[in-house]
mmCIF file of C-alpha atoms and ligand atoms in Angstrom:
data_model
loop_
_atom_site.group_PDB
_atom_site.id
_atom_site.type_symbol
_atom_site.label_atom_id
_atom_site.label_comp_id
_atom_site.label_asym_id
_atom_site.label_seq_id
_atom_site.Cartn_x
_atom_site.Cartn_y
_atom_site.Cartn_z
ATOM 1 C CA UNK A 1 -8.913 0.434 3.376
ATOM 2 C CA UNK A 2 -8.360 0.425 -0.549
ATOM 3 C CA UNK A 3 -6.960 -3.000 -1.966
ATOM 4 C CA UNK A 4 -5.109 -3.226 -5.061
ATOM 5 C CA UNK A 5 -3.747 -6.597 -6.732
ATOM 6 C CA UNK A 6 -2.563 -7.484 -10.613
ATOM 7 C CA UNK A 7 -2.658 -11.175 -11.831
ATOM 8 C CA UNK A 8 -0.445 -12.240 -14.743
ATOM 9 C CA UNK A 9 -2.975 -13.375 -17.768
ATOM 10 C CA UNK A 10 -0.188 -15.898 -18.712
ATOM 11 C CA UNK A 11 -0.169 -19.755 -17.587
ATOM 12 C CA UNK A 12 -3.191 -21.775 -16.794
ATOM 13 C CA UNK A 13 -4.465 -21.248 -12.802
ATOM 14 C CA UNK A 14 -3.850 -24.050 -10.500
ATOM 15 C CA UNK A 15 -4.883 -24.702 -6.661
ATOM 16 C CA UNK A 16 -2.050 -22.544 -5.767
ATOM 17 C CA UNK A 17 -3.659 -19.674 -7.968
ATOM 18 C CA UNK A 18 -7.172 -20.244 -6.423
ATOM 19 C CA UNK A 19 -6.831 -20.741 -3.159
ATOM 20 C CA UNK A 20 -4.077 -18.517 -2.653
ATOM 21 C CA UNK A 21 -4.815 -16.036 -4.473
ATOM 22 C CA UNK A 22 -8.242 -15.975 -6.293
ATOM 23 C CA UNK A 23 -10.266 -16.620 -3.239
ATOM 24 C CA UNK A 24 -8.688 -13.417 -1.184
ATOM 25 C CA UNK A 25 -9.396 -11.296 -4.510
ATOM 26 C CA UNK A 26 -13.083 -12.492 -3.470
ATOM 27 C CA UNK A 27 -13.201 -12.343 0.080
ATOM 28 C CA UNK A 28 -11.506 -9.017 -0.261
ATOM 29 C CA UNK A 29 -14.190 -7.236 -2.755
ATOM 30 C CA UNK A 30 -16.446 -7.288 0.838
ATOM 31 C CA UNK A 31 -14.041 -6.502 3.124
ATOM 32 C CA UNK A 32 -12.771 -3.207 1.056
ATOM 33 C CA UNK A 33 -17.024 -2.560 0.761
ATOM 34 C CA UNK A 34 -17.450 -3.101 4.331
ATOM 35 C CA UNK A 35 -14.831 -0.782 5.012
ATOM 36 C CA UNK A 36 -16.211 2.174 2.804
ATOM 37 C CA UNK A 37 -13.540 1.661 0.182
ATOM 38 C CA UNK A 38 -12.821 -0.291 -2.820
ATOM 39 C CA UNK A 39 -11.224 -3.574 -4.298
ATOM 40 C CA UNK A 40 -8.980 -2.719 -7.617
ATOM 41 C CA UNK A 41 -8.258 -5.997 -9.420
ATOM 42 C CA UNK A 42 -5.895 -5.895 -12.830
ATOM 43 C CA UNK A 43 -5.382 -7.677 -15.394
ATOM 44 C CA UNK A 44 -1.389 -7.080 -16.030
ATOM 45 C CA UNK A 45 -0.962 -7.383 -19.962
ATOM 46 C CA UNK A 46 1.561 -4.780 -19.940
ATOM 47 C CA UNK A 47 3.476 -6.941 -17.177
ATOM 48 C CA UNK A 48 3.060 -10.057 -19.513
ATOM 49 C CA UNK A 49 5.020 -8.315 -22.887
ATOM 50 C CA UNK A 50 8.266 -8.361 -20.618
ATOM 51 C CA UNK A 51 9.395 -11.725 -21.605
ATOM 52 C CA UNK A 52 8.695 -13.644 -24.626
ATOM 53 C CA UNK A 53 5.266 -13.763 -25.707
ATOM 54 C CA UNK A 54 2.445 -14.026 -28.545
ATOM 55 C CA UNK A 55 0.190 -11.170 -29.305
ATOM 56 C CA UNK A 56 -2.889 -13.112 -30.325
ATOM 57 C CA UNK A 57 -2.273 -15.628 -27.051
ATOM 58 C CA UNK A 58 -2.312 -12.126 -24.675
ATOM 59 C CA UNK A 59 -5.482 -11.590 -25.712
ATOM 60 C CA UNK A 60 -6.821 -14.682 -25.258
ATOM 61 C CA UNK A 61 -5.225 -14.999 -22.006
ATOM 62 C CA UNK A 62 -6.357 -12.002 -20.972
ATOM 63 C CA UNK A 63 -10.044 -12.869 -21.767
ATOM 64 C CA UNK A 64 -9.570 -16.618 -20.025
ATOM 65 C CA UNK A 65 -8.419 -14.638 -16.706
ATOM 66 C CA UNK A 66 -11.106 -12.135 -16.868
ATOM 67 C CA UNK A 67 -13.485 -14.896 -17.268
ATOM 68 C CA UNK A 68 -11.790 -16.847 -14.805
ATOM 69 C CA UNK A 69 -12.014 -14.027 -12.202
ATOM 70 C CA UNK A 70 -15.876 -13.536 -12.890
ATOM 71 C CA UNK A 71 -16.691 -17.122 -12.576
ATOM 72 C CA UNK A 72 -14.938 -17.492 -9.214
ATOM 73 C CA UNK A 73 -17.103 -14.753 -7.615
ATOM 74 C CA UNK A 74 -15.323 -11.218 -8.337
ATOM 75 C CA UNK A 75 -18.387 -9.093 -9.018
ATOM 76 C CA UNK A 76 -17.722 -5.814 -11.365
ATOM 77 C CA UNK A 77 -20.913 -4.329 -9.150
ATOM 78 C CA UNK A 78 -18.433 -4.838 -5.915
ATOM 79 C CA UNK A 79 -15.109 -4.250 -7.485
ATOM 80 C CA UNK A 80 -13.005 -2.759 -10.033
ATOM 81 C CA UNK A 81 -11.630 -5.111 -12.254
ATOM 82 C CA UNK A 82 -9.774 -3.754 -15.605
ATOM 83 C CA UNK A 83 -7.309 -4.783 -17.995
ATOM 84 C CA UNK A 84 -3.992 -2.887 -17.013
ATOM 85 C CA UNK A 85 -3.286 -1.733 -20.927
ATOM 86 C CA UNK A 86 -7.034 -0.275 -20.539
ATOM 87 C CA UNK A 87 -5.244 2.323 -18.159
ATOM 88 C CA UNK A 88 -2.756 4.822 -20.007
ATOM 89 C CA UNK A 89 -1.815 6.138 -16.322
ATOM 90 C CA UNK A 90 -0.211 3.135 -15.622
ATOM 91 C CA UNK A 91 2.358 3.755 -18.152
ATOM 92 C CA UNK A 92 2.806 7.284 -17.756
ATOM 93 C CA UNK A 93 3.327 6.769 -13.707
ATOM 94 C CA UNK A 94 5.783 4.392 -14.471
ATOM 95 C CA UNK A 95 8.344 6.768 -16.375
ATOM 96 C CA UNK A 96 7.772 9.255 -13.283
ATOM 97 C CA UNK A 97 8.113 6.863 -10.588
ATOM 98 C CA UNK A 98 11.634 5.908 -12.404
ATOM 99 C CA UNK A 99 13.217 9.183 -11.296
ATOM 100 C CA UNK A 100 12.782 8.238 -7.598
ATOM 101 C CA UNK A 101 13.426 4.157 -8.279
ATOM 102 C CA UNK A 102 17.115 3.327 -7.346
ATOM 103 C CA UNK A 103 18.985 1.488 -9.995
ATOM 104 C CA UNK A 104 20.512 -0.862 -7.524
ATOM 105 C CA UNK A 105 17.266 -1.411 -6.122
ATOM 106 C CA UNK A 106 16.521 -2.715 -9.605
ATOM 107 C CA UNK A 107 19.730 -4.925 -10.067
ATOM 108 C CA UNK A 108 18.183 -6.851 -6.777
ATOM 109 C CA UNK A 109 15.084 -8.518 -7.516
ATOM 110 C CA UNK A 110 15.219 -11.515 -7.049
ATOM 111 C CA UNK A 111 12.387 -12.192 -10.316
ATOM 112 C CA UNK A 112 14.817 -10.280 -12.469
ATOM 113 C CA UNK A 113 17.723 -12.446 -11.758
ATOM 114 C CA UNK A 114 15.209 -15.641 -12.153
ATOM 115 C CA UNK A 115 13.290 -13.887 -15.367
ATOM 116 C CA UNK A 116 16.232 -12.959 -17.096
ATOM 117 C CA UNK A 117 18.174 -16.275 -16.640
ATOM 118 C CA UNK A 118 15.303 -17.777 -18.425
ATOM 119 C CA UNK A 119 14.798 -15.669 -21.141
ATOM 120 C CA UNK A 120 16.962 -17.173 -24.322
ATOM 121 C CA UNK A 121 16.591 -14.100 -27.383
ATOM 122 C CA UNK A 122 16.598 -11.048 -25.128
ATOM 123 C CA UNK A 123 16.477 -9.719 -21.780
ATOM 124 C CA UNK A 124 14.350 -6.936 -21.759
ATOM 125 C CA UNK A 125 14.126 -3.248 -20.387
ATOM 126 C CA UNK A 126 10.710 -4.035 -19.532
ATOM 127 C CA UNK A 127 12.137 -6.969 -17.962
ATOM 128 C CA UNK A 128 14.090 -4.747 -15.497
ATOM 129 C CA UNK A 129 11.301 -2.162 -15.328
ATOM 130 C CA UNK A 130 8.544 -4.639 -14.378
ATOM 131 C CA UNK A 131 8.482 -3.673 -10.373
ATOM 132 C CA UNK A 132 8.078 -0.157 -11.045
ATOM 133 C CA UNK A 133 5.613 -0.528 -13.673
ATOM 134 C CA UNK A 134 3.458 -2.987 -10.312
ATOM 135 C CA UNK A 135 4.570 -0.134 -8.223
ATOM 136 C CA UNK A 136 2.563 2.656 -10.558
ATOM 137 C CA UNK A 137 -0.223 -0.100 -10.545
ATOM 138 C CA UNK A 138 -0.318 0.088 -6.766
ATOM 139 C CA UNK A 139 0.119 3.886 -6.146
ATOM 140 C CA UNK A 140 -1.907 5.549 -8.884
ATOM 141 C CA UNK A 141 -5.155 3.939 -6.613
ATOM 142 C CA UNK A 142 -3.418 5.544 -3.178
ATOM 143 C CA UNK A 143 -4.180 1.645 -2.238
ATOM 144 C CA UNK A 144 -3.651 0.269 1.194
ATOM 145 C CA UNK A 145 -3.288 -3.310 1.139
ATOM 146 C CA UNK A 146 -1.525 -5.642 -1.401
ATOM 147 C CA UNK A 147 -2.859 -9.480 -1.409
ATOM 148 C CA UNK A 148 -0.013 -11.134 -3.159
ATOM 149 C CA UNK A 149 2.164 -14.496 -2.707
ATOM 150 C CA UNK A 150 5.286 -14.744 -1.105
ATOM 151 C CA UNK A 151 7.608 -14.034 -4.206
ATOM 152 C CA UNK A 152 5.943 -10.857 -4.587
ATOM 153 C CA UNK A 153 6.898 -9.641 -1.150
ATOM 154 C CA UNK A 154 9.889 -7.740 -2.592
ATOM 155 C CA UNK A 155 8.425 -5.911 -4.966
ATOM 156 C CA UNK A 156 6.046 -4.592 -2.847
ATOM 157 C CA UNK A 157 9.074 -3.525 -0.409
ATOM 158 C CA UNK A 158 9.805 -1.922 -3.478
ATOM 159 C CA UNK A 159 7.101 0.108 -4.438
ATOM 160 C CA UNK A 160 6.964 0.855 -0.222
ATOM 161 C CA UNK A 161 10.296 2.534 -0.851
ATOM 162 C CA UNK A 162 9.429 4.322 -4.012
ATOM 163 C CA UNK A 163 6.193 5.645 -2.208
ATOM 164 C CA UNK A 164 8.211 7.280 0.244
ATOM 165 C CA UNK A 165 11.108 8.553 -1.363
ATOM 166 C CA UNK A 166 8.108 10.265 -3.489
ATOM 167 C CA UNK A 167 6.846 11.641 -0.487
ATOM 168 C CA UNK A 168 10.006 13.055 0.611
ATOM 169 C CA UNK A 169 11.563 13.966 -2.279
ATOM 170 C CA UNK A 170 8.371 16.119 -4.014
ATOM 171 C CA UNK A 171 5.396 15.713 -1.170
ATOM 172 C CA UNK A 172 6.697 19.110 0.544
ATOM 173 C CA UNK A 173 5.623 17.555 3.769
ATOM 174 C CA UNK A 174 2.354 15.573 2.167
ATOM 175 C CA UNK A 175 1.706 12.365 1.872
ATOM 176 C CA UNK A 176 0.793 12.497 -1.893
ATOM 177 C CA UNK A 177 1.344 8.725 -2.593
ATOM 178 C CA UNK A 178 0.169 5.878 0.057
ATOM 179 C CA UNK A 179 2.433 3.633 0.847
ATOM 180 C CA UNK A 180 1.020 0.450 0.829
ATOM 181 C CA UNK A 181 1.530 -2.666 3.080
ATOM 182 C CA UNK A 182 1.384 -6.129 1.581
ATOM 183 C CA UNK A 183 -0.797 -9.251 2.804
ATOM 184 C CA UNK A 184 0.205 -12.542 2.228
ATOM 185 C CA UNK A 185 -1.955 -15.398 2.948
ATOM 186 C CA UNK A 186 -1.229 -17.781 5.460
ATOM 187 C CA UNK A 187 -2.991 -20.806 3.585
ATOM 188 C CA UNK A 188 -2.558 -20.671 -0.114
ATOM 189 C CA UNK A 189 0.811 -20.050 0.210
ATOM 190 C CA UNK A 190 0.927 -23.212 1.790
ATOM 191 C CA UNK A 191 -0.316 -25.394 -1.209
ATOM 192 C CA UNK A 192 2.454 -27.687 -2.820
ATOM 193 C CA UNK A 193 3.248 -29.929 -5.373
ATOM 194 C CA UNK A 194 1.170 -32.735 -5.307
ATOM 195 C CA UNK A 195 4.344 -35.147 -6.469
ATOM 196 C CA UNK A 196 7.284 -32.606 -4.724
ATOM 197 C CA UNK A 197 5.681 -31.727 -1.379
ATOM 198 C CA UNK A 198 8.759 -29.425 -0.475
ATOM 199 C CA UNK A 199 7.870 -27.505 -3.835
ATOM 200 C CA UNK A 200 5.210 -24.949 -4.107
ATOM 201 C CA UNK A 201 2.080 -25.651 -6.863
ATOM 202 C CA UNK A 202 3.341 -23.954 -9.591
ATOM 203 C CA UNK A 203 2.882 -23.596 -13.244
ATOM 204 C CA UNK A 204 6.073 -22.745 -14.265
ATOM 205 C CA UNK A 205 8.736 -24.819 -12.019
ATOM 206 C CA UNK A 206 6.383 -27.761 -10.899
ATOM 207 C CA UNK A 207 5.475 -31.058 -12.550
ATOM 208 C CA UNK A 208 2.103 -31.378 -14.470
ATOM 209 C CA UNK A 209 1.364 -34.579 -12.712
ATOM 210 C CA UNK A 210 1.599 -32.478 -9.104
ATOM 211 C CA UNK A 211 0.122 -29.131 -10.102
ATOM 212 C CA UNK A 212 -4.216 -29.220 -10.458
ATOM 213 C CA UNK A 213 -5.439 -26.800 -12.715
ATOM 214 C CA UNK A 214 -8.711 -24.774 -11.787
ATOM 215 C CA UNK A 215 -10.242 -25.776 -15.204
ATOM 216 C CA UNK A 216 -8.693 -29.449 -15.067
ATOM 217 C CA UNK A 217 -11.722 -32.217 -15.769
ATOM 218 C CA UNK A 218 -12.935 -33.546 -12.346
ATOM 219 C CA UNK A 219 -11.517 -37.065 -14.001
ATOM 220 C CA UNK A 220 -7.917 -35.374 -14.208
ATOM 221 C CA UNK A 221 -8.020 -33.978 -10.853
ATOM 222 C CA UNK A 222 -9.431 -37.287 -8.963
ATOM 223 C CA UNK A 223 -5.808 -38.911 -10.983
ATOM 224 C CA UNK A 224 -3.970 -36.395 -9.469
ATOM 225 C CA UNK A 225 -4.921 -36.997 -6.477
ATOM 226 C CA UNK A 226 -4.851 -40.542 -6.368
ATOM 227 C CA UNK A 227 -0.923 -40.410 -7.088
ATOM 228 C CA UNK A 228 -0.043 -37.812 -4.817
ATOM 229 C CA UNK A 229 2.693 -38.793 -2.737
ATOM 230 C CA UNK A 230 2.520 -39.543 0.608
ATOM 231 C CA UNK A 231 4.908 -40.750 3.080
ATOM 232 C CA UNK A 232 5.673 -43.418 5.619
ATOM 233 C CA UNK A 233 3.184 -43.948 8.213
ATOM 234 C CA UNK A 234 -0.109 -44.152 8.528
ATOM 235 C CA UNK A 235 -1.144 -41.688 10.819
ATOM 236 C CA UNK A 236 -2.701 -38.382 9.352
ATOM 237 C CA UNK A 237 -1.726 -35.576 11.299
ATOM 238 C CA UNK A 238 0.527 -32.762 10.309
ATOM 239 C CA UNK A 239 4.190 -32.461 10.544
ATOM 240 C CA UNK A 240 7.097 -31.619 9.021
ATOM 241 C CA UNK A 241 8.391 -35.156 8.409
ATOM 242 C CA UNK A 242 4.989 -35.466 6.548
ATOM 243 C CA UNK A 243 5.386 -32.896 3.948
ATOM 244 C CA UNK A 244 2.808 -34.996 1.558
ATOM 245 C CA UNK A 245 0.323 -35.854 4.035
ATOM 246 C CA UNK A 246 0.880 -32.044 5.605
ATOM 247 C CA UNK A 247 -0.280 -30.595 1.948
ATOM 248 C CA UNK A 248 -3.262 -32.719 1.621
ATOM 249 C CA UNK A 249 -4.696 -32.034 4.993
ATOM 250 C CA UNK A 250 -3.993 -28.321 4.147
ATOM 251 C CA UNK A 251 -6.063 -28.966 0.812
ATOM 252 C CA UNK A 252 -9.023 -30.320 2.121
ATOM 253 C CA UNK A 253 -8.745 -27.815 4.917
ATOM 254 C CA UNK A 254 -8.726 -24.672 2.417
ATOM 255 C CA UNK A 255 -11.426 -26.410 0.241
ATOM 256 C CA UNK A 256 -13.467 -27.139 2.326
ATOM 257 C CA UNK A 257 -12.925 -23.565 4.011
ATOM 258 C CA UNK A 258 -12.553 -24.924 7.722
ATOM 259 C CA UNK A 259 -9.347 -25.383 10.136
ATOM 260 C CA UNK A 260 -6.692 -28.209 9.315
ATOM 261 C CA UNK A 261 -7.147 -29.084 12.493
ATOM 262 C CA UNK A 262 -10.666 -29.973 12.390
ATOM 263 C CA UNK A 263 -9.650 -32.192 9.098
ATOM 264 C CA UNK A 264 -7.486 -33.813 11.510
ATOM 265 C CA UNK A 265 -10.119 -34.728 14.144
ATOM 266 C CA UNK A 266 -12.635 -36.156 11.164
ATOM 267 C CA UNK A 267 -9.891 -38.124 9.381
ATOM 268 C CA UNK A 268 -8.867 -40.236 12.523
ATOM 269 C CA UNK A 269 -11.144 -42.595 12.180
ATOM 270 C CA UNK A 270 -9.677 -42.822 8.406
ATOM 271 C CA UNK A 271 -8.718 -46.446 7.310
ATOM 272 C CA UNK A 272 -5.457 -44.850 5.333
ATOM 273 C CA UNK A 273 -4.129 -42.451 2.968
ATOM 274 C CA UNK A 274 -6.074 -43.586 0.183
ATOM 275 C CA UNK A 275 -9.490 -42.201 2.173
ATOM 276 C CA UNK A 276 -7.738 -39.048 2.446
ATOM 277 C CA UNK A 277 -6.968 -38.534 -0.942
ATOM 278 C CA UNK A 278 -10.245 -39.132 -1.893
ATOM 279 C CA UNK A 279 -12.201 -36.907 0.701
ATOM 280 C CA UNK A 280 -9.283 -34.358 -0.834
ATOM 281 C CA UNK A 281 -10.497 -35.232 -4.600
ATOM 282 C CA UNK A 282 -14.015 -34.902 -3.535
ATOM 283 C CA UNK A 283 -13.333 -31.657 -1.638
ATOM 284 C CA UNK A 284 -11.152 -30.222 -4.514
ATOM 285 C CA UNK A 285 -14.040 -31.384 -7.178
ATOM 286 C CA UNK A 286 -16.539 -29.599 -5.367
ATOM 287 C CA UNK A 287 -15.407 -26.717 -4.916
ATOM 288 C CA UNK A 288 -14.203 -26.068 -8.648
ATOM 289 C CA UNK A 289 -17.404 -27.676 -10.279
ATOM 290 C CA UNK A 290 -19.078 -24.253 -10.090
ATOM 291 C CA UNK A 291 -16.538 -22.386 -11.067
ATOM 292 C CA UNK A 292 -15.914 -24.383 -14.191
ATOM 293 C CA UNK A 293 -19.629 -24.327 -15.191
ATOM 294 C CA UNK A 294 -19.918 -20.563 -14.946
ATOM 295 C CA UNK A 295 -16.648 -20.350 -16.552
ATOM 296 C CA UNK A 296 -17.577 -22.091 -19.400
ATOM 297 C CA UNK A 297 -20.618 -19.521 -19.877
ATOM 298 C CA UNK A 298 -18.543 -16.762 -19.236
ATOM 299 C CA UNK A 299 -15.899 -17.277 -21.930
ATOM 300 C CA UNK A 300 -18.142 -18.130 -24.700
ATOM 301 C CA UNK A 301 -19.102 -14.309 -24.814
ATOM 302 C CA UNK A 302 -16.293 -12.549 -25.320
ATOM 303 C CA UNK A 303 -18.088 -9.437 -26.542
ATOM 304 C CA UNK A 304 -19.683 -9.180 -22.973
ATOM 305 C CA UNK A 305 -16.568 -9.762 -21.498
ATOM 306 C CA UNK A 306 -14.907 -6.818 -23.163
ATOM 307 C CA UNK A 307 -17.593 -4.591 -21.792
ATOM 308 C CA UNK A 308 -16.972 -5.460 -18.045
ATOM 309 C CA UNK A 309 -13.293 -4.688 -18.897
ATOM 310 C CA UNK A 310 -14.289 -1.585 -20.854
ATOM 311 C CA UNK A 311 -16.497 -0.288 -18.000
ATOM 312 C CA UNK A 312 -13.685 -1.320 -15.170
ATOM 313 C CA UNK A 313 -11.185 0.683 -16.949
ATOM 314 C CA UNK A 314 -13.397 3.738 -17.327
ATOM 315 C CA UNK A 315 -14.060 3.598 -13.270
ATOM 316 C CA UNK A 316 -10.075 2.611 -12.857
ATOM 317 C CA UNK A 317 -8.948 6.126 -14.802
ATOM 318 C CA UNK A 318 -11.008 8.441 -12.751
ATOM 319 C CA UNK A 319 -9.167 6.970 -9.743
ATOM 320 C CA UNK A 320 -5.651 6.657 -11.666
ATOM 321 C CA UNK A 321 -5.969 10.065 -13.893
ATOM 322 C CA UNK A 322 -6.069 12.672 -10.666
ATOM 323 C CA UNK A 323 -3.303 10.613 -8.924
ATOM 324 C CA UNK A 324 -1.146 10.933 -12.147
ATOM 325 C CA UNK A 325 -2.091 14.478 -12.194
ATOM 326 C CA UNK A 326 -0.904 15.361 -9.158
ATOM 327 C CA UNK A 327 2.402 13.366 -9.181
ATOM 328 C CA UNK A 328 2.738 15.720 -12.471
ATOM 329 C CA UNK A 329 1.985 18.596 -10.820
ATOM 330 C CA UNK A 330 4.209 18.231 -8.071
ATOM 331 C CA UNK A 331 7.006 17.296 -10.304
ATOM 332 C CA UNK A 332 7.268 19.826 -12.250
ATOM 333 C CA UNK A 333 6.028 18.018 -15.587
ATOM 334 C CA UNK A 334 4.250 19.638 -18.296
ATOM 335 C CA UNK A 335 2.325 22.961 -17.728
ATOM 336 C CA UNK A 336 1.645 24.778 -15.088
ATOM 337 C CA UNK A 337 -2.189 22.900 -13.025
ATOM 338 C CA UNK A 338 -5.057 24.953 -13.499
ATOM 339 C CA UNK A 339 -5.462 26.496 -10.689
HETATM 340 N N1 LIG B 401 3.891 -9.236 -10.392
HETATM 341 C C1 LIG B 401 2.679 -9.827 -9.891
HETATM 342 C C2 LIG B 401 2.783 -11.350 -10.051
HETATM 343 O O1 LIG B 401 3.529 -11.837 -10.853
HETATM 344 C C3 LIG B 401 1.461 -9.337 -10.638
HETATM 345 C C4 LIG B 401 1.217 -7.884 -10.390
HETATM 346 C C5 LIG B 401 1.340 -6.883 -11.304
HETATM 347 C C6 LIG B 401 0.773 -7.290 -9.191
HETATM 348 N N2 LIG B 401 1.007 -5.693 -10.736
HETATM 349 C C7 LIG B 401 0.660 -5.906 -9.440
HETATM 350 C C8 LIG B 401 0.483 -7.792 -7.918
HETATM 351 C C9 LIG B 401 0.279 -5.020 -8.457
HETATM 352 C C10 LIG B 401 0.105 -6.903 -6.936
HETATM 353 C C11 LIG B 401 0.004 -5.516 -7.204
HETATM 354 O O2 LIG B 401 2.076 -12.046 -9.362
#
């Protein structure tokens, strides 16, 4: 069981981020061990040049993720974890995959629609391109499994599609490119605005006031916290009349890494909301202290961090080089394979 996933080095990482995602990228470096395969993590620079951007800023952003990553347990002795532009193949795969990518497919995305309605000087080609440039990321590992959110969900029906019309268009019977199967968390999918319950955390269309950043001060996040709606009632059990009270208990839950329902047993004896939002703060704190410290370490040394990329993109291209090899061969591109 291979795993592949990409995380954008743009925006600063909330709860959302961490729990959702972050935590599975973790979790999943053992599982992929324990199952005599890999974990592939990437760093999607070439994803982040498809709408408006600063050069200098990628590459900081790129180094604040990689540290990021590092600090919240990825391990480059358990993993793979690269910087996408590290990875020529990804490119290359790209242009190939296009000739079995359906235009309409394209014209359906829902990010495109969203992307490009928010873009002001130009909508790019990259812009439109951008699921079958994750595609290549995804197939040139022959990975299994796909932890991403929600929203990603169609492009990984995507690059499921473009995988098999591969397959049956060039494979002459063989499977020469997996076809993946995404896996969506249950819990950190779950994690909303702190001030707009019925929104998801997010960096982009959430408020600042609702949205807890992993590297936020443990000051900031306690605030946060403190103002995070709630609703009528007293009682702190969830439901879906208690959207606010729902996300908090789901909070403490994932922080704390045990069952919401268990959160519900201890906070009965509560005396109101105000003790859960502290046992949440508290909860929240601890868990991110650590990964603030180490982060703070691990982004002062840049020059190290460069070398784990370095070395993660040297182990990426001996998977992603044979894959886009054979895709070649089978395609009829450039010369004849040595046989
Ligand atoms: N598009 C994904 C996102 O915005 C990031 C991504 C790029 C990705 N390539 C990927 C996710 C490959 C999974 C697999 O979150």
């Amino acid at each position: 069981m291979r795993i592949f996933s990409g995380i954008q080095p743009t925006g600063r990482k909330h709860l959302g981020n961490y729990i959702g995602a972050i935590r599975q990228y973790v979790a999943g470096q053992r599982r992929a061990q324990e199952a005599g395969d890999l974990a592939i993590y990437s760093i999607v620079d070439l994803h982040a040049t498809t709408v408006s951007y600063d050069p200098a800023e990628l590459r900081e952003r790129c180094l604040d993720t990689t540290a990021l990553l590092l600090a919240a347990g990825l391990d480059p002795e358990l993993c793979i974890l690269f910087r996408q532009g590290d990875v020529p193949e990804h490119t290359e795969l790209t242009w190939l995959l296009c000739s079995v990518t359906a235009h309409g497919d394209l014209n359906r995305m829902h990010q495109f629609k969203e992307k490009s309605d928010s873009q002001r000087e130009l909508v790019s080609a990259g812009l439109f391109l951008y699921p079958v440039l994750q595609a290549a990321d995804v197939l040139a590992y022959r990975a299994d499994e796909v932890p991403v959110g929600e929203d990603q969900r169609q492009h990984v029906e995507l690059m499921r599609d473009i995988a098999e019309r591969f397959n049956a268009r060039f494979g002459d019977g063989q499977q020469i490119l997996t076809v993946p199967a995404h896996r969506i968390p249950e819990v950190g999918a779950r994690i909303m605005d702190l001030q707009h319950p019925e929104r998801k955390m997010s960096t982009t269309g959430g408020s600042d006031e609702g949205t807890v950043y992993v590297l936020d001060e443990p000051e900031a996040i306690r605030k946060k916290l403190s103002r995070a709606v709630t609703d009528s009632g007293t009682e702190i059990v969830r439901s879906l009349e208690k959207p606010g009270v729902t996300n908090l208990i789901d909070i403490l839950a994932a922080s704390r890494d045990v069952e919401p329902a268990q959160v519900e047993e201890e906070m009965a004896q509560a005396r109101g909301y105000g003790d859960l939002k502290a046992a949440v703060a508290d909860a929240v704190v601890e868990m991110l202290e650590p990964v603030q410290a180490r982060y703070a370490e691990l982004r002062g040394d840049e020059a190290a961090l460069e070398d784990v990329l370095a070395a993660g993109a040297e182990r990426a291209r001996e998977i992603a080089g044979p894959t886009v090899a054979d895709v070649r061969a089978v395609m009829g591109v450039g010369p004849p394979p040595a046989r």
